[in-house]
Short mmCIF file of C-alpha atoms and ligand atoms in Angstrom, two decimals:
data_model
loop_
_atom_site.label_atom_id
_atom_site.label_comp_id
_atom_site.label_asym_id
_atom_site.label_seq_id
_atom_site.Cartn_x
_atom_site.Cartn_y
_atom_site.Cartn_z
CA UNK A 1 11.10 27.19 -2.43
CA UNK A 2 8.70 24.00 -2.74
CA UNK A 3 5.80 23.26 -1.00
CA UNK A 4 4.41 19.71 -0.09
CA UNK A 5 6.60 17.52 -2.38
CA UNK A 6 6.83 13.87 -2.42
CA UNK A 7 10.10 12.61 -3.72
CA UNK A 8 9.59 9.12 -5.00
CA UNK A 9 12.83 7.17 -5.90
CA UNK A 10 12.10 4.43 -8.42
CA UNK A 11 15.08 2.43 -7.84
CA UNK A 12 14.00 1.82 -4.39
CA UNK A 13 10.87 0.36 -5.66
CA UNK A 14 13.05 -2.01 -7.70
CA UNK A 15 15.15 -2.93 -5.02
CA UNK A 16 12.18 -3.66 -2.67
CA UNK A 17 10.55 -5.92 -5.24
CA UNK A 18 14.24 -7.43 -5.55
CA UNK A 19 13.78 -7.96 -1.82
CA UNK A 20 10.60 -9.70 -2.43
CA UNK A 21 12.10 -11.99 -4.70
CA UNK A 22 15.08 -13.17 -2.07
CA UNK A 23 12.49 -13.52 0.58
CA UNK A 24 10.04 -15.86 -1.63
CA UNK A 25 12.38 -16.95 -4.39
CA UNK A 26 9.98 -19.64 -5.85
CA UNK A 27 6.87 -17.45 -6.06
CA UNK A 28 5.86 -15.32 -8.81
CA UNK A 29 5.44 -11.65 -7.69
CA UNK A 30 2.00 -10.13 -8.11
CA UNK A 31 3.04 -6.39 -6.74
CA UNK A 32 -0.13 -4.64 -5.50
CA UNK A 33 -0.52 -0.92 -6.86
CA UNK A 34 -4.06 -0.22 -5.47
CA UNK A 35 -5.00 3.26 -4.15
CA UNK A 36 -2.72 5.04 -6.49
CA UNK A 37 0.15 2.82 -5.96
CA UNK A 38 -0.19 3.41 -2.29
CA UNK A 39 -0.02 7.17 -2.98
CA UNK A 40 3.28 6.84 -4.81
CA UNK A 41 1.65 7.51 -8.31
CA UNK A 42 -0.15 4.68 -10.26
CA UNK A 43 1.72 4.74 -13.60
CA UNK A 44 4.92 6.11 -12.80
CA UNK A 45 5.30 3.06 -10.16
CA UNK A 46 3.69 0.62 -12.86
CA UNK A 47 6.60 1.68 -15.29
CA UNK A 48 9.41 1.27 -12.67
CA UNK A 49 8.18 -2.42 -11.93
CA UNK A 50 7.05 -3.67 -15.13
CA UNK A 51 9.99 -5.03 -16.26
CA UNK A 52 10.40 -6.59 -12.41
CA UNK A 53 6.62 -7.92 -11.43
CA UNK A 54 5.09 -11.02 -13.02
CA UNK A 55 1.35 -9.33 -12.48
CA UNK A 56 -0.01 -6.23 -10.86
CA UNK A 57 -3.02 -6.27 -8.25
CA UNK A 58 -5.37 -3.38 -8.44
CA UNK A 59 -9.05 -2.93 -6.30
CA UNK A 60 -10.56 -0.97 -8.87
CA UNK A 61 -11.33 -1.54 -12.55
CA UNK A 62 -10.63 2.20 -13.25
CA UNK A 63 -7.24 1.69 -11.82
CA UNK A 64 -6.44 -1.27 -14.23
CA UNK A 65 -7.92 0.70 -17.09
CA UNK A 66 -5.79 3.74 -16.10
CA UNK A 67 -2.74 1.31 -16.29
CA UNK A 68 -3.62 -0.32 -19.75
CA UNK A 69 -4.48 3.12 -21.19
CA UNK A 70 -1.31 4.53 -19.97
CA UNK A 71 0.74 2.10 -21.85
CA UNK A 72 1.19 -1.10 -19.43
CA UNK A 73 0.40 -3.54 -22.18
CA UNK A 74 1.77 -6.63 -21.14
CA UNK A 75 1.95 -7.39 -17.59
CA UNK A 76 -0.97 -9.23 -16.17
CA UNK A 77 -3.60 -6.86 -14.21
CA UNK A 78 -5.53 -8.67 -11.47
CA UNK A 79 -8.75 -6.76 -10.20
CA UNK A 80 -8.31 -8.26 -6.46
CA UNK A 81 -12.03 -7.73 -5.56
CA UNK A 82 -13.15 -8.86 -8.82
CA UNK A 83 -15.49 -7.48 -11.21
CA UNK A 84 -18.45 -5.53 -8.80
CA UNK A 85 -21.20 -5.41 -11.61
CA UNK A 86 -21.71 -7.59 -14.95
CA UNK A 87 -21.07 -4.30 -16.97
CA UNK A 88 -17.56 -4.61 -16.29
CA UNK A 89 -17.34 -8.20 -17.93
CA UNK A 90 -16.78 -7.25 -21.27
CA UNK A 91 -14.12 -4.77 -20.23
CA UNK A 92 -12.05 -7.60 -18.62
CA UNK A 93 -11.63 -8.73 -22.33
CA UNK A 94 -11.22 -5.53 -23.69
CA UNK A 95 -8.38 -4.50 -21.29
CA UNK A 96 -7.26 -8.02 -20.71
CA UNK A 97 -7.68 -8.37 -16.94
CA UNK A 98 -7.88 -11.19 -14.61
CA UNK A 99 -10.34 -11.61 -11.99
CA UNK A 100 -11.10 -12.56 -8.53
CA UNK A 101 -14.14 -14.24 -7.84
CA UNK A 102 -15.30 -14.22 -4.11
CA UNK A 103 -19.14 -14.56 -3.85
CA UNK A 104 -21.78 -16.47 -5.52
CA UNK A 105 -23.33 -13.48 -7.15
CA UNK A 106 -20.31 -13.17 -9.15
CA UNK A 107 -20.08 -16.79 -9.81
CA UNK A 108 -23.36 -16.49 -11.41
CA UNK A 109 -23.09 -13.47 -13.28
CA UNK A 110 -19.81 -14.81 -14.57
CA UNK A 111 -20.92 -18.20 -15.63
CA UNK A 112 -24.21 -16.50 -17.31
CA UNK A 113 -21.76 -14.18 -19.54
CA UNK A 114 -20.85 -14.93 -23.02
CA UNK A 115 -17.37 -13.52 -23.00
CA UNK A 116 -15.20 -13.05 -26.19
CA UNK A 117 -12.15 -14.82 -24.63
CA UNK A 118 -11.61 -16.92 -21.47
CA UNK A 119 -10.51 -15.17 -18.56
CA UNK A 120 -7.72 -15.98 -15.85
CA UNK A 121 -9.80 -16.63 -12.21
CA UNK A 122 -8.43 -16.22 -8.81
CA UNK A 123 -11.04 -18.13 -6.45
CA UNK A 124 -11.03 -16.55 -3.42
CA UNK A 125 -11.68 -18.72 -0.03
CA UNK A 126 -12.54 -17.18 3.17
CA UNK A 127 -9.97 -19.17 5.86
CA UNK A 128 -10.84 -17.06 8.74
CA UNK A 129 -10.91 -13.42 7.92
CA UNK A 130 -14.44 -13.21 7.47
CA UNK A 131 -14.31 -10.53 5.00
CA UNK A 132 -14.25 -11.68 1.16
CA UNK A 133 -14.10 -14.92 -0.10
CA UNK A 134 -16.15 -18.29 -0.20
CA UNK A 135 -16.62 -20.27 2.45
CA UNK A 136 -14.02 -23.37 2.42
CA UNK A 137 -17.00 -25.80 2.17
CA UNK A 138 -17.97 -24.61 -1.02
CA UNK A 139 -14.67 -24.08 -2.91
CA UNK A 140 -15.08 -27.69 -4.79
CA UNK A 141 -18.50 -26.63 -5.97
CA UNK A 142 -16.98 -23.28 -7.21
CA UNK A 143 -14.09 -24.75 -8.62
CA UNK A 144 -16.27 -27.46 -10.69
CA UNK A 145 -18.73 -24.69 -12.03
CA UNK A 146 -15.89 -22.55 -12.99
CA UNK A 147 -13.88 -25.63 -14.53
CA UNK A 148 -16.47 -26.27 -17.01
CA UNK A 149 -17.09 -22.91 -18.24
CA UNK A 150 -15.75 -21.64 -21.26
CA UNK A 151 -15.04 -18.15 -19.78
CA UNK A 152 -12.40 -19.47 -17.50
CA UNK A 153 -8.83 -19.99 -18.53
CA UNK A 154 -6.79 -22.86 -16.55
CA UNK A 155 -5.52 -23.05 -14.10
CA UNK A 156 -8.19 -21.39 -11.77
CA UNK A 157 -5.92 -20.07 -9.08
CA UNK A 158 -6.99 -20.43 -5.58
CA UNK A 159 -6.30 -17.75 -3.10
CA UNK A 160 -6.99 -16.43 0.38
CA UNK A 161 -5.79 -13.52 2.71
CA UNK A 162 -4.37 -13.03 6.15
CA UNK A 163 -5.44 -10.67 8.79
CA UNK A 164 -3.26 -11.25 11.33
CA UNK A 165 0.07 -12.26 9.52
CA UNK A 166 1.72 -8.66 10.90
CA UNK A 167 1.77 -10.41 14.47
CA UNK A 168 4.14 -13.43 14.36
CA UNK A 169 2.82 -14.30 17.71
CA UNK A 170 -0.79 -14.95 16.58
CA UNK A 171 -2.44 -18.20 16.38
CA UNK A 172 -4.62 -17.03 13.42
CA UNK A 173 -2.14 -17.41 10.42
CA UNK A 174 -1.01 -21.06 11.30
CA UNK A 175 -4.77 -21.88 11.46
CA UNK A 176 -5.71 -20.41 8.22
CA UNK A 177 -2.72 -22.20 6.33
CA UNK A 178 -3.96 -25.62 7.90
CA UNK A 179 -7.67 -24.82 6.66
CA UNK A 180 -6.48 -23.69 3.46
CA UNK A 181 -4.20 -27.02 3.03
CA UNK A 182 -6.91 -29.04 3.63
CA UNK A 183 -8.69 -27.77 0.50
CA UNK A 184 -8.69 -30.91 -2.12
CA UNK A 185 -8.29 -28.41 -5.27
CA UNK A 186 -5.21 -26.63 -3.53
CA UNK A 187 -3.36 -29.90 -4.17
CA UNK A 188 -3.07 -29.39 -8.09
CA UNK A 189 -3.18 -25.66 -8.96
CA UNK A 190 -1.44 -22.68 -8.44
CA UNK A 191 -1.82 -20.80 -4.89
CA UNK A 192 -1.53 -17.43 -3.47
CA UNK A 193 -1.86 -16.51 0.27
CA UNK A 194 0.39 -14.19 1.24
CA UNK A 195 0.35 -10.09 1.77
CA UNK A 196 3.71 -8.38 2.53
CA UNK A 197 3.64 -9.59 6.12
CA UNK A 198 3.07 -13.16 4.75
CA UNK A 199 6.27 -12.50 2.70
CA UNK A 200 8.21 -11.45 5.48
CA UNK A 201 7.20 -13.65 8.49
CA UNK A 202 5.45 -16.81 6.78
CA UNK A 203 7.69 -18.50 4.21
CA UNK A 204 5.87 -22.08 4.41
CA UNK A 205 3.02 -19.76 3.15
CA UNK A 206 4.84 -18.25 -0.15
CA UNK A 207 3.57 -20.81 -2.61
CA UNK A 208 3.08 -20.04 -6.17
CA UNK A 209 2.23 -16.30 -6.00
CA UNK A 210 3.07 -13.57 -3.33
CA UNK A 211 0.86 -10.46 -3.31
CA UNK A 212 3.39 -7.39 -1.61
CA UNK A 213 1.88 -3.98 -1.31
CA UNK A 214 3.46 -2.06 1.37
CA UNK A 215 6.97 -3.39 1.44
CA UNK A 216 7.35 -2.63 -2.16
CA UNK A 217 7.19 1.15 -1.02
CA UNK A 218 9.64 0.03 1.66
CA UNK A 219 7.33 0.38 4.65
CA UNK A 220 6.95 -2.11 7.20
CA UNK A 221 3.68 -4.38 7.62
CA UNK A 222 5.28 -5.75 10.88
CA UNK A 223 3.89 -4.57 14.34
CA UNK A 224 6.33 -2.01 15.79
CA UNK A 225 8.91 -2.49 13.04
CA UNK A 226 10.22 -0.29 10.05
CA UNK A 227 10.80 -1.11 6.55
CA UNK A 228 14.71 -1.14 6.59
CA UNK A 229 14.59 -3.54 9.42
CA UNK A 230 13.66 -6.04 6.64
CA UNK A 231 16.10 -4.60 4.22
CA UNK A 232 13.53 -2.31 2.61
CA UNK A 233 14.29 1.11 1.58
CA UNK A 234 11.66 4.16 2.01
CA UNK A 235 10.75 5.10 -1.51
CA UNK A 236 8.91 8.31 -0.40
CA UNK A 237 10.31 11.22 1.23
CA UNK A 238 7.80 13.56 2.12
CA UNK A 239 8.98 17.20 2.03
CA UNK A 240 8.02 20.98 2.45
CA UNK A 241 9.78 24.31 3.54
CA UNK A 242 9.92 26.71 6.01
CA UNK A 243 8.02 29.60 5.23
CA UNK A 244 8.05 31.66 8.31
CA UNK A 245 10.31 31.68 11.57
CA UNK A 246 9.34 33.76 14.83
CA UNK A 247 10.04 34.01 18.52
CA UNK A 248 7.63 33.45 21.23
CA UNK A 249 8.13 34.09 24.78
CA UNK A 250 7.37 31.70 27.52
CA UNK A 251 3.71 31.42 27.99
CA UNK A 252 2.48 31.99 24.57
CA UNK A 253 0.12 29.75 22.77
CA UNK A 254 0.49 28.01 19.17
CA UNK A 255 -2.05 27.36 16.56
CA UNK A 256 -6.00 26.59 16.57
CA UNK A 257 -7.51 25.78 19.74
CA UNK A 258 -4.49 27.31 21.40
CA UNK A 259 -3.46 23.71 22.40
CA UNK A 260 0.14 24.25 22.93
CA UNK A 261 2.00 26.74 25.37
CA UNK A 262 5.57 27.36 25.31
CA UNK A 263 7.83 26.68 28.29
CA UNK A 264 10.42 28.94 27.46
CA UNK A 265 11.33 31.74 25.15
CA UNK A 266 11.68 29.51 21.64
CA UNK A 267 11.44 29.93 17.62
CA UNK A 268 8.43 28.57 15.78
CA UNK A 269 8.65 27.77 12.47
CA UNK A 270 5.98 27.61 10.10
CA UNK A 271 5.79 24.59 7.54
CA UNK A 272 3.85 24.70 4.17
CA UNK A 273 2.01 21.53 4.96
CA UNK A 274 -1.06 20.20 6.30
CA UNK A 275 -4.01 18.00 6.33
CA UNK A 276 -4.90 19.46 3.03
CA UNK A 277 -2.06 17.54 1.46
CA UNK A 278 -2.22 14.61 3.61
CA UNK A 279 -0.25 15.22 6.71
CA UNK A 280 -2.39 13.69 9.60
CA UNK A 281 -4.55 16.13 11.52
CA UNK A 282 -4.43 13.89 14.35
CA UNK A 283 -0.48 13.93 14.83
CA UNK A 284 -0.41 15.56 18.29
CA UNK A 285 2.06 18.22 19.61
CA UNK A 286 5.58 16.38 19.83
CA UNK A 287 5.28 14.32 16.67
CA UNK A 288 8.87 14.39 15.08
CA UNK A 289 9.68 16.32 11.87
CA UNK A 290 13.30 16.43 10.47
CA UNK A 291 14.95 19.84 9.95
CA UNK A 292 18.64 20.25 9.19
CA UNK A 293 19.76 16.80 10.42
CA UNK A 294 17.62 16.62 13.64
CA UNK A 295 14.28 15.98 14.83
CA UNK A 296 12.21 18.54 15.89
CA UNK A 297 8.52 18.59 17.66
CA UNK A 298 5.41 19.67 16.18
CA UNK A 299 4.03 22.14 18.34
CA UNK A 300 0.19 22.91 18.43
CA UNK A 301 -2.79 21.70 15.86
CA UNK A 302 -2.14 20.61 12.35
CA UNK A 303 -3.92 23.26 10.01
CA UNK A 304 -5.22 22.52 6.48
CA UNK A 305 -1.90 24.29 4.83
CA UNK A 306 0.29 24.41 7.91
CA UNK A 307 2.12 23.13 10.49
CA UNK A 308 4.18 24.69 13.27
CA UNK A 309 7.46 23.33 15.00
CA UNK A 310 9.27 24.06 17.90
CA UNK A 311 13.15 24.68 16.58
CA UNK A 312 14.24 25.32 20.06
CA UNK A 313 15.69 28.81 21.34
CA UNK A 314 19.21 28.58 19.74
CA UNK A 315 18.39 27.33 16.21
CA UNK A 316 19.82 28.42 13.43
CA UNK A 317 17.30 27.40 10.82
CA UNK A 318 16.13 29.73 7.98
CA UNK A 319 12.98 30.34 6.14
CA UNK A 320 13.33 28.46 3.35
CA UNK A 321 14.94 25.36 4.61
CA UNK A 322 13.94 21.67 3.69
CA UNK A 323 11.69 19.82 6.20
CA UNK A 324 11.20 16.47 5.82
CA UNK A 325 8.08 14.79 7.37
CA UNK A 326 8.65 11.21 6.46
CA UNK A 327 11.21 9.31 4.48
CA UNK A 328 14.74 7.73 5.20
CA UNK A 329 15.53 9.97 7.44
CA UNK A 330 12.25 9.75 9.65
CA UNK A 331 10.29 6.34 9.28
CA UNK A 332 6.79 6.93 8.39
CA UNK A 333 5.98 4.10 10.66
CA UNK A 334 6.90 6.44 13.44
CA UNK A 335 4.88 9.44 12.37
CA UNK A 336 1.82 6.66 12.06
CA UNK A 337 2.38 5.61 15.72
CA UNK A 338 2.22 9.12 16.88
CA UNK A 339 -0.98 10.11 14.88
CA UNK A 340 -2.68 6.40 16.09
CA UNK A 341 -2.60 5.05 12.57
CA UNK A 342 -0.50 3.21 10.09
CA UNK A 343 1.76 4.25 7.32
CA UNK A 344 -1.01 2.30 4.82
CA UNK A 345 -3.32 5.31 5.51
CA UNK A 346 -0.79 8.34 5.55
CA UNK A 347 0.43 7.12 1.98
CA UNK A 348 -3.14 6.91 0.89
CA UNK A 349 -4.28 10.12 2.23
CA UNK A 350 -1.76 11.93 0.23
CA UNK A 351 -4.01 14.60 -1.79
CA UNK A 352 -3.36 15.76 -5.33
CA UNK A 353 -2.23 18.97 -3.81
CA UNK A 354 1.21 17.36 -3.51
CA UNK A 355 3.55 17.76 -5.98
CA UNK A 356 5.33 13.99 -6.77
CA UNK A 357 8.74 14.20 -8.30
CA UNK A 358 10.49 10.88 -9.48
CA UNK A 359 14.01 10.28 -8.67
CA UNK A 360 15.34 8.16 -11.59
CA UNK A 361 18.85 7.25 -10.34
C1 PLP B 401 -4.14 -5.07 -0.52
C2 PLP B 401 -3.83 -6.33 -0.65
C3 PLP B 401 -2.41 -7.17 -0.53
C4 PLP B 401 -1.46 -6.15 -0.29
O1 PLP B 401 -1.35 -6.15 1.41
P1 PLP B 401 0.06 -5.23 1.83
O2 PLP B 401 -0.33 -5.68 3.25
O3 PLP B 401 0.24 -3.80 1.34
O4 PLP B 401 1.44 -6.14 1.52
C5 PLP B 401 -2.34 -8.32 -0.86
N1 PLP B 401 -3.77 -9.02 -1.06
C6 PLP B 401 -5.04 -8.59 -1.00
C7 PLP B 401 -6.15 -9.68 -1.37
C8 PLP B 401 -5.14 -7.02 -0.78
O5 PLP B 401 -6.24 -6.70 -0.69
#
């Protein structure tokens, strides 16, 4: 009998990448694999996508090194926040990595370094998110300094990031595109603006490189939507098993804090998954769980290793039966809404205790 097990269908990852290509046919695709490929397992995901993606994007240099040491040899790898200390600079050459530059500190460290080989640079411009990136007004200056450096391989790419592309009613994205297009250097080099939401909802911003993350895993970035609505297949099915079933009488309580009380005599099943596996502790009673072809509600608080679910008085389910916590049968977006979070966080929170099994067909 299995405990918390994430089944990842590699073919779905490839189909989702093909979906990106159909949506953005003129763009190169930088597939985002940060945070352990959104919980799906860095190396197996990279191997499944290396013949399909034009580049991989990661957030930390350790992720990039793990990819190279794991045998991802040819696909370009971009550090999407750049190097964080000058000690990383020689590693960019050693592991053949590309880097974002988003700050004056990075610029001066980079220009002062004596690199063995020129590096592909992605200059990140802040067009309104006010997180990473240089001000639009400094773009020319940065671009010029970089162009003159022997450390830089041409062309310098220019990128920005969207905070509101998931909301088609927001004015922010249009305003950002306008600001971005006014940068003189954007007329003559390769450009990148779009995350998954940009790929889906902002075709005019596709340009030379798109940077999809969440949609590759079959999860929707759009507010109130699920992956299949955009032609995506959820790549992960999070499963476990029922390890106990018992009858409780009306008026009895279930779980820590005695927060759930039965209205009637019913059957309560215990499922071997909890917040120690990454199932969200904030999922309230009533959050759906999929068992034997139907949804049943969570009953009481999520424990570290277990959850309790209300099967109903007439249930025929047995100990050992499979339970699906999210996957093609039960959208992770729906679970995220119940738990007051987003699918991204549920995926990133999957812990090392979960057995990830790869389905090749
Ligand atoms: C994480 C990230 C992406 C991918 O975002 P999704 O919403 O998962 O598609 C793209 N670009 C940058 C700079 C990122 O940090």
